[in-house]
mmCIF file of C-alpha atoms and ligand atoms in Angstrom:
data_model
loop_
_atom_site.group_PDB
_atom_site.id
_atom_site.type_symbol
_atom_site.label_atom_id
_atom_site.label_comp_id
_atom_site.label_asym_id
_atom_site.label_seq_id
_atom_site.Cartn_x
_atom_site.Cartn_y
_atom_site.Cartn_z
ATOM 1 C CA MET A 28 12.448 -21.751 -15.976
ATOM 2 C CA ARG A 29 11.212 -19.564 -13.270
ATOM 3 C CA SER A 30 7.656 -18.488 -13.234
ATOM 4 C CA ASP A 31 4.917 -17.734 -10.830
ATOM 5 C CA HIS A 32 2.443 -19.508 -12.970
ATOM 6 C CA ILE A 33 0.459 -21.514 -10.494
ATOM 7 C CA ARG A 34 -2.769 -19.694 -10.179
ATOM 8 C CA PRO A 35 -6.255 -20.727 -9.287
ATOM 9 C CA ASP A 36 -9.223 -19.560 -11.245
ATOM 10 C CA ARG A 37 -9.613 -15.803 -11.201
ATOM 11 C CA ARG A 38 -13.113 -15.974 -9.726
ATOM 12 C CA THR A 39 -11.772 -18.038 -6.849
ATOM 13 C CA LEU A 40 -9.138 -15.415 -6.235
ATOM 14 C CA LEU A 41 -11.678 -12.659 -6.060
ATOM 15 C CA LYS A 42 -13.890 -14.616 -3.706
ATOM 16 C CA VAL A 43 -10.964 -15.272 -1.449
ATOM 17 C CA ALA A 44 -9.904 -11.674 -1.567
ATOM 18 C CA LEU A 45 -13.356 -10.480 -0.564
ATOM 19 C CA GLY A 46 -13.296 -12.845 2.388
ATOM 20 C CA LEU A 47 -9.932 -11.518 3.404
ATOM 21 C CA GLY A 48 -11.136 -7.987 3.063
ATOM 22 C CA ALA A 49 -13.926 -8.619 5.527
ATOM 23 C CA ALA A 50 -11.805 -10.462 8.036
ATOM 24 C CA THR A 51 -8.583 -8.520 7.940
ATOM 25 C CA THR A 52 -7.426 -6.412 10.825
ATOM 26 C CA LEU A 53 -4.501 -5.066 8.861
ATOM 27 C CA HIS A 54 -4.843 -1.466 7.818
ATOM 28 C CA LEU A 55 -3.596 -0.536 4.426
ATOM 29 C CA ILE A 56 -3.083 2.949 3.217
ATOM 30 C CA ALA A 57 -1.951 4.097 -0.142
ATOM 31 C CA ALA A 58 1.332 5.860 -0.236
ATOM 32 C CA ASP A 59 1.143 9.237 -1.874
ATOM 33 C CA PRO A 60 3.191 8.976 -5.025
ATOM 34 C CA ALA A 61 3.646 12.725 -5.098
ATOM 35 C CA SER A 62 5.250 12.853 -1.698
ATOM 36 C CA THR A 63 8.918 12.382 -1.062
ATOM 37 C CA PRO A 64 9.672 8.697 -1.184
ATOM 38 C CA SER A 65 10.819 7.327 2.107
ATOM 39 C CA ARG A 66 11.434 3.980 3.601
ATOM 40 C CA PRO A 67 9.399 2.846 6.612
ATOM 41 C CA ALA A 68 10.866 4.503 9.654
ATOM 42 C CA ARG A 69 9.778 1.831 12.056
ATOM 43 C CA ALA A 70 11.450 -1.514 11.693
ATOM 44 C CA ALA A 71 9.575 -4.671 12.548
ATOM 45 C CA GLY A 72 9.979 -5.368 16.218
ATOM 46 C CA THR A 73 9.976 -1.752 17.288
ATOM 47 C CA PRO A 74 6.923 -0.855 19.315
ATOM 48 C CA PRO A 75 4.922 2.124 18.079
ATOM 49 C CA ALA A 76 4.993 5.319 20.067
ATOM 50 C CA ALA A 77 1.405 4.729 21.176
ATOM 51 C CA ALA A 78 2.524 1.741 23.209
ATOM 52 C CA ALA A 79 4.119 3.978 25.813
ATOM 53 C CA GLY A 80 1.648 2.879 28.493
ATOM 54 C CA PRO A 81 -0.985 4.771 30.451
ATOM 55 C CA PRO A 82 -0.125 8.238 31.739
ATOM 56 C CA ALA A 83 0.917 8.444 35.365
ATOM 57 C CA GLY A 84 -1.496 10.091 37.802
ATOM 58 C CA LEU A 85 -1.183 13.865 37.932
ATOM 59 C CA PRO A 86 -0.693 15.750 41.203
ATOM 60 C CA GLY A 87 -3.949 17.077 42.612
ATOM 61 C CA ARG A 88 -6.056 14.772 40.524
ATOM 62 C CA PRO A 89 -7.836 11.905 42.342
ATOM 63 C CA PRO A 90 -6.523 8.570 41.244
ATOM 64 C CA ALA A 91 -8.906 6.852 38.905
ATOM 65 C CA TYR A 92 -8.691 3.552 40.710
ATOM 66 C CA ARG A 93 -11.463 1.903 38.815
ATOM 67 C CA LEU A 94 -10.115 2.973 35.464
ATOM 68 C CA GLN A 95 -6.524 2.135 36.227
ATOM 69 C CA PRO A 96 -5.395 -0.854 34.199
ATOM 70 C CA MET A 97 -3.719 -3.554 36.208
ATOM 71 C CA THR A 98 -0.452 -2.865 34.435
ATOM 72 C CA ALA A 99 -0.322 0.748 35.621
ATOM 73 C CA GLY A 100 3.035 1.597 37.082
ATOM 74 C CA SER A 101 4.730 -1.330 35.431
ATOM 75 C CA PRO A 102 6.969 -0.860 32.420
ATOM 76 C CA PRO A 103 5.168 -0.399 29.091
ATOM 77 C CA ARG A 104 4.095 -3.696 27.689
ATOM 78 C CA PHE A 105 5.988 -4.671 24.595
ATOM 79 C CA ARG A 106 3.671 -5.119 21.685
ATOM 80 C CA PRO A 107 5.111 -7.758 19.398
ATOM 81 C CA ALA A 108 5.243 -6.867 15.721
ATOM 82 C CA ARG A 109 4.319 -10.415 14.728
ATOM 83 C CA PRO A 110 1.226 -10.063 12.562
ATOM 84 C CA PRO A 111 -1.591 -12.581 12.866
ATOM 85 C CA VAL A 112 -0.772 -15.768 11.038
ATOM 86 C CA ARG A 113 -2.810 -15.941 7.871
ATOM 87 C CA THR A 114 -3.903 -19.021 6.035
ATOM 88 C CA ARG A 115 -4.124 -17.268 2.687
ATOM 89 C CA PRO A 116 -2.155 -14.441 1.143
ATOM 90 C CA PHE A 117 -3.535 -11.074 0.183
ATOM 91 C CA GLU A 118 -4.531 -11.249 -3.464
ATOM 92 C CA GLU A 119 -5.825 -7.767 -3.938
ATOM 93 C CA LEU A 120 -5.885 -4.637 -1.844
ATOM 94 C CA PRO A 121 -9.366 -3.384 -1.101
ATOM 95 C CA GLY A 122 -9.782 0.074 0.332
ATOM 96 C CA LEU A 123 -7.193 1.791 -1.800
ATOM 97 C CA GLY A 124 -9.744 3.540 -3.975
ATOM 98 C CA HIS A 125 -9.073 3.764 -7.694
ATOM 99 C CA SER A 126 -5.597 2.365 -7.236
ATOM 100 C CA MET A 127 -3.591 -0.534 -8.550
ATOM 101 C CA VAL A 128 -0.379 -2.196 -7.471
ATOM 102 C CA LEU A 129 2.319 -3.316 -9.896
ATOM 103 C CA SER A 130 4.696 -5.993 -8.654
ATOM 104 C CA PHE A 131 7.895 -7.391 -10.147
ATOM 105 C CA ASP A 132 9.378 -10.704 -9.016
ATOM 106 C CA ASP A 133 12.658 -12.639 -9.101
ATOM 107 C CA GLY A 134 15.091 -9.720 -9.393
ATOM 108 C CA PRO A 135 16.961 -7.588 -9.213
ATOM 109 C CA ASP A 136 18.628 -8.194 -12.562
ATOM 110 C CA ALA A 137 21.036 -5.601 -13.941
ATOM 111 C CA ARG A 138 19.780 -6.300 -17.475
ATOM 112 C CA TYR A 139 16.128 -5.384 -16.844
ATOM 113 C CA THR A 140 15.528 -3.870 -13.410
ATOM 114 C CA PRO A 141 17.167 -0.492 -14.207
ATOM 115 C CA ASP A 142 14.835 0.027 -17.204
ATOM 116 C CA ILE A 143 11.793 -0.832 -15.098
ATOM 117 C CA LEU A 144 12.942 1.554 -12.387
ATOM 118 C CA ALA A 145 13.460 4.271 -14.991
ATOM 119 C CA THR A 146 9.919 3.888 -16.335
ATOM 120 C CA LEU A 147 8.407 3.962 -12.855
ATOM 121 C CA ARG A 148 10.506 7.036 -12.049
ATOM 122 C CA LYS A 149 9.468 8.786 -15.250
ATOM 123 C CA HIS A 150 5.814 8.440 -14.264
ATOM 124 C CA LYS A 151 6.486 9.100 -10.558
ATOM 125 C CA VAL A 152 4.834 5.922 -9.345
ATOM 126 C CA ARG A 153 5.844 3.271 -6.870
ATOM 127 C CA ALA A 154 5.755 -0.496 -7.202
ATOM 128 C CA MET A 155 6.565 -3.640 -5.240
ATOM 129 C CA PHE A 156 9.678 -5.685 -5.974
ATOM 130 C CA PHE A 157 9.723 -9.196 -4.535
ATOM 131 C CA VAL A 158 13.415 -9.951 -4.676
ATOM 132 C CA CYS A 159 15.289 -13.219 -4.408
ATOM 133 C CA GLY A 160 18.019 -13.121 -1.796
ATOM 134 C CA GLU A 161 20.697 -14.486 -4.104
ATOM 135 C CA MET A 162 19.867 -11.827 -6.702
ATOM 136 C CA ALA A 163 19.708 -9.030 -4.125
ATOM 137 C CA ASP A 164 23.012 -10.137 -2.681
ATOM 138 C CA ALA A 165 24.574 -9.809 -6.140
ATOM 139 C CA SER A 166 23.054 -6.367 -6.880
ATOM 140 C CA PRO A 167 22.768 -4.415 -3.641
ATOM 141 C CA ASN A 168 22.938 -1.138 -5.548
ATOM 142 C CA LEU A 169 19.714 -1.969 -7.380
ATOM 143 C CA LEU A 170 18.103 -2.771 -4.047
ATOM 144 C CA ARG A 171 19.134 0.663 -2.772
ATOM 145 C CA GLU A 172 17.799 2.269 -5.926
ATOM 146 C CA MET A 173 14.424 0.609 -5.379
ATOM 147 C CA ALA A 174 14.211 1.838 -1.817
ATOM 148 C CA ASP A 175 15.470 5.319 -2.678
ATOM 149 C CA ASP A 176 12.654 5.647 -5.223
ATOM 150 C CA GLY A 177 10.085 4.651 -2.592
ATOM 151 C CA HIS A 178 9.351 1.184 -3.919
ATOM 152 C CA VAL A 179 8.464 -1.613 -1.546
ATOM 153 C CA VAL A 180 11.096 -4.338 -1.405
ATOM 154 C CA GLY A 181 9.553 -7.683 -0.515
ATOM 155 C CA ASN A 182 10.968 -11.140 0.139
ATOM 156 C CA HIS A 183 10.662 -13.798 -2.589
ATOM 157 C CA SER A 184 12.888 -16.447 -0.913
ATOM 158 C CA TRP A 185 16.607 -16.906 -1.430
ATOM 159 C CA SER A 186 16.777 -19.311 -4.377
ATOM 160 C CA HIS A 187 13.178 -19.536 -5.654
ATOM 161 C CA PRO A 188 12.355 -23.092 -4.539
ATOM 162 C CA LEU A 189 8.964 -24.732 -4.274
ATOM 163 C CA ILE A 190 8.249 -23.952 -0.641
ATOM 164 C CA PRO A 191 5.907 -26.908 0.058
ATOM 165 C CA GLY A 192 8.749 -29.308 -0.762
ATOM 166 C CA LEU A 193 10.994 -27.853 1.933
ATOM 167 C CA SER A 194 11.423 -28.647 5.601
ATOM 168 C CA ARG A 195 10.454 -26.019 8.121
ATOM 169 C CA ALA A 196 14.129 -25.291 8.746
ATOM 170 C CA ALA A 197 14.788 -24.857 5.032
ATOM 171 C CA ILE A 198 11.864 -22.456 4.634
ATOM 172 C CA ARG A 199 13.156 -20.421 7.548
ATOM 173 C CA ASP A 200 16.572 -20.370 5.910
ATOM 174 C CA GLU A 201 15.175 -19.283 2.509
ATOM 175 C CA LEU A 202 13.058 -16.478 3.951
ATOM 176 C CA GLY A 203 15.360 -15.517 6.815
ATOM 177 C CA ARG A 204 18.514 -15.151 4.724
ATOM 178 C CA THR A 205 16.658 -12.984 2.233
ATOM 179 C CA SER A 206 15.251 -10.745 4.949
ATOM 180 C CA ASP A 207 18.759 -10.472 6.388
ATOM 181 C CA VAL A 208 20.223 -9.323 3.061
ATOM 182 C CA VAL A 209 17.493 -6.726 2.590
ATOM 183 C CA GLU A 210 17.921 -5.467 6.146
ATOM 184 C CA THR A 211 21.699 -5.299 5.775
ATOM 185 C CA VAL A 212 21.469 -3.272 2.568
ATOM 186 C CA LEU A 213 18.450 -1.093 3.346
ATOM 187 C CA GLY A 214 18.436 -0.914 7.123
ATOM 188 C CA THR A 215 14.935 -2.336 7.379
ATOM 189 C CA ALA A 216 13.735 -5.881 6.877
ATOM 190 C CA PRO A 217 10.947 -6.622 4.370
ATOM 191 C CA LEU A 218 7.362 -6.364 5.576
ATOM 192 C CA TRP A 219 5.903 -8.435 2.730
ATOM 193 C CA TYR A 220 6.778 -11.736 1.127
ATOM 194 C CA ARG A 221 5.579 -13.756 -1.826
ATOM 195 C CA ALA A 222 6.037 -17.504 -2.216
ATOM 196 C CA PRO A 223 7.742 -18.596 -5.455
ATOM 197 C CA TYR A 224 5.183 -19.962 -7.921
ATOM 198 C CA GLY A 225 2.472 -18.744 -5.544
ATOM 199 C CA ALA A 226 2.906 -22.044 -3.709
ATOM 200 C CA TRP A 227 2.257 -21.372 -0.039
ATOM 201 C CA ASN A 228 1.864 -23.702 2.897
ATOM 202 C CA ARG A 229 1.128 -23.334 6.573
ATOM 203 C CA ASN A 230 4.813 -23.362 7.541
ATOM 204 C CA SER A 231 5.499 -20.475 5.188
ATOM 205 C CA PHE A 232 2.653 -18.438 6.669
ATOM 206 C CA GLU A 233 3.900 -19.095 10.202
ATOM 207 C CA ILE A 234 7.557 -18.443 9.445
ATOM 208 C CA GLY A 235 6.712 -15.348 7.405
ATOM 209 C CA ALA A 236 4.729 -14.002 10.350
ATOM 210 C CA ASP A 237 7.611 -14.830 12.686
ATOM 211 C CA LEU A 238 9.828 -12.695 10.480
ATOM 212 C CA GLY A 239 7.320 -9.824 10.605
ATOM 213 C CA MET A 240 6.030 -10.226 7.053
ATOM 214 C CA GLU A 241 2.588 -10.429 5.465
ATOM 215 C CA PRO A 242 1.956 -12.739 2.497
ATOM 216 C CA MET A 243 1.112 -11.015 -0.779
ATOM 217 C CA ALA A 244 -0.069 -12.842 -3.889
ATOM 218 C CA TRP A 245 -1.587 -11.175 -6.966
ATOM 219 C CA THR A 246 -4.805 -10.672 -8.863
ATOM 220 C CA VAL A 247 -3.649 -10.420 -12.467
ATOM 221 C CA ASP A 248 -0.885 -12.652 -13.809
ATOM 222 C CA THR A 249 0.674 -11.214 -16.956
ATOM 223 C CA LEU A 250 2.337 -14.598 -17.653
ATOM 224 C CA ASP A 251 5.187 -12.500 -18.989
ATOM 225 C CA TRP A 252 7.644 -15.340 -18.256
ATOM 226 C CA THR A 253 6.166 -17.217 -21.242
ATOM 227 C CA THR A 254 7.279 -14.289 -23.458
ATOM 228 C CA PRO A 255 3.852 -14.090 -25.100
ATOM 229 C CA GLY A 256 4.685 -10.812 -26.878
ATOM 230 C CA THR A 257 4.722 -7.285 -25.546
ATOM 231 C CA GLY A 258 1.241 -6.537 -26.880
ATOM 232 C CA THR A 259 -0.242 -9.535 -25.078
ATOM 233 C CA ILE A 260 1.293 -8.481 -21.776
ATOM 234 C CA VAL A 261 -0.060 -4.964 -22.274
ATOM 235 C CA SER A 262 -3.540 -6.336 -23.016
ATOM 236 C CA ARG A 263 -3.526 -8.585 -19.977
ATOM 237 C CA VAL A 264 -2.757 -5.673 -17.691
ATOM 238 C CA LEU A 265 -5.263 -3.306 -19.266
ATOM 239 C CA ASP A 266 -7.985 -5.973 -19.436
ATOM 240 C CA GLY A 267 -7.411 -6.903 -15.813
ATOM 241 C CA ALA A 268 -7.231 -3.327 -14.551
ATOM 242 C CA ALA A 269 -9.644 -2.645 -11.689
ATOM 243 C CA PRO A 270 -9.465 -0.942 -8.291
ATOM 244 C CA GLY A 271 -7.335 -2.871 -5.804
ATOM 245 C CA VAL A 272 -5.828 -5.187 -8.395
ATOM 246 C CA VAL A 273 -2.273 -6.443 -7.907
ATOM 247 C CA VAL A 274 -0.421 -7.170 -11.163
ATOM 248 C CA LEU A 275 2.343 -9.785 -11.346
ATOM 249 C CA SER A 276 5.291 -9.342 -13.724
ATOM 250 C CA HIS A 277 8.968 -10.282 -13.596
ATOM 251 C CA ASP A 278 12.173 -8.295 -13.832
ATOM 252 C CA ALA A 279 14.414 -11.381 -13.827
ATOM 253 C CA GLY A 280 14.486 -15.150 -14.328
ATOM 254 C CA GLY A 281 14.871 -15.089 -18.107
ATOM 255 C CA ASN A 282 14.642 -12.652 -20.994
ATOM 256 C CA ARG A 283 12.372 -9.909 -19.668
ATOM 257 C CA SER A 284 12.657 -7.443 -22.550
ATOM 258 C CA GLN A 285 8.936 -7.843 -23.252
ATOM 259 C CA SER A 286 8.093 -7.087 -19.617
ATOM 260 C CA VAL A 287 10.254 -3.965 -19.751
ATOM 261 C CA GLU A 288 8.681 -2.721 -22.975
ATOM 262 C CA ALA A 289 5.147 -3.629 -21.893
ATOM 263 C CA LEU A 290 5.463 -1.489 -18.764
ATOM 264 C CA ARG A 291 6.441 1.486 -20.943
ATOM 265 C CA ARG A 292 3.172 1.047 -22.816
ATOM 266 C CA TYR A 293 0.614 0.074 -20.168
ATOM 267 C CA LEU A 294 1.722 2.330 -17.324
ATOM 268 C CA PRO A 295 0.806 5.607 -19.066
ATOM 269 C CA ARG A 296 -2.473 4.019 -20.192
ATOM 270 C CA LEU A 297 -3.380 3.076 -16.616
ATOM 271 C CA LEU A 298 -2.599 6.606 -15.464
ATOM 272 C CA GLU A 299 -4.664 8.086 -18.313
ATOM 273 C CA GLU A 300 -7.542 5.883 -17.191
ATOM 274 C CA GLY A 301 -7.341 7.532 -13.796
ATOM 275 C CA TYR A 302 -5.652 4.777 -11.808
ATOM 276 C CA ARG A 303 -3.247 5.629 -9.053
ATOM 277 C CA VAL A 304 -0.391 3.178 -9.298
ATOM 278 C CA THR A 305 0.849 2.851 -5.777
ATOM 279 C CA VAL A 306 1.988 0.535 -3.013
ATOM 280 C CA PRO A 307 0.411 -0.614 0.225
ATOM 281 C CA GLN A 308 1.916 0.477 3.487
ATOM 282 C CA ARG A 309 1.475 -1.461 6.653
ATOM 283 C CA VAL A 310 0.544 0.729 9.580
HETATM 284 ZN ZN1 LIG B 26 9.094 -15.841 -8.764
#
């Protein structure tokens, strides 16, 4: 049975997350759920407009020799999109204010994903979907639906293996094939990935970075894969609700009716409590 149920103690997670928050150079902004959903315009590997290089000297203006960088006159330097290689995943998202992130793993699955998408659409919020390549390959239309609604589509490997048991080449294959499917269907490769079972290793961090992705874990595990009852899933989300929290649920990998129904109940409650349910955007 699939699950992402390998989690350290919650206090450890929070400590780690605080450390990450202090050390991170990655800027995260909350997407505005009220704005028109759009996919990231800039694919990984494309330099930002700001990397166009220093302006050329203007006629009549004395050349600023001392201020001229040594690269002046040469072609703009390409700024690689490869993010710094992390040794731990993000486990919460500080700096988003009174916001929370909902994430759904293992899909898409035609039996459950459409209902989850419908609930998110009804409440005009965005979420993160960490998809498995083999599932995405089988349901490209659901992948398009996610992106069209402004959700973030992340990489959850091709076949949901335990990453630490794989060779470097196999990890690259699992992550690379999945990114390829997402890019083929959506036009942009994923910017985030999540290791199955939350089992990361150094190779996965390095290969993920090579593929232009940041590692994202979670703060609150609903343990919905154990089918504990809809009410229990709802309670776990509401009890764990706090600014910056990332919630883990599943839209595939087994019978996810409880996950579907739980979302219908807890999402309006979170919104009533004043949370913005949103997604991070890498800038
Ligand atoms: Zn999973």
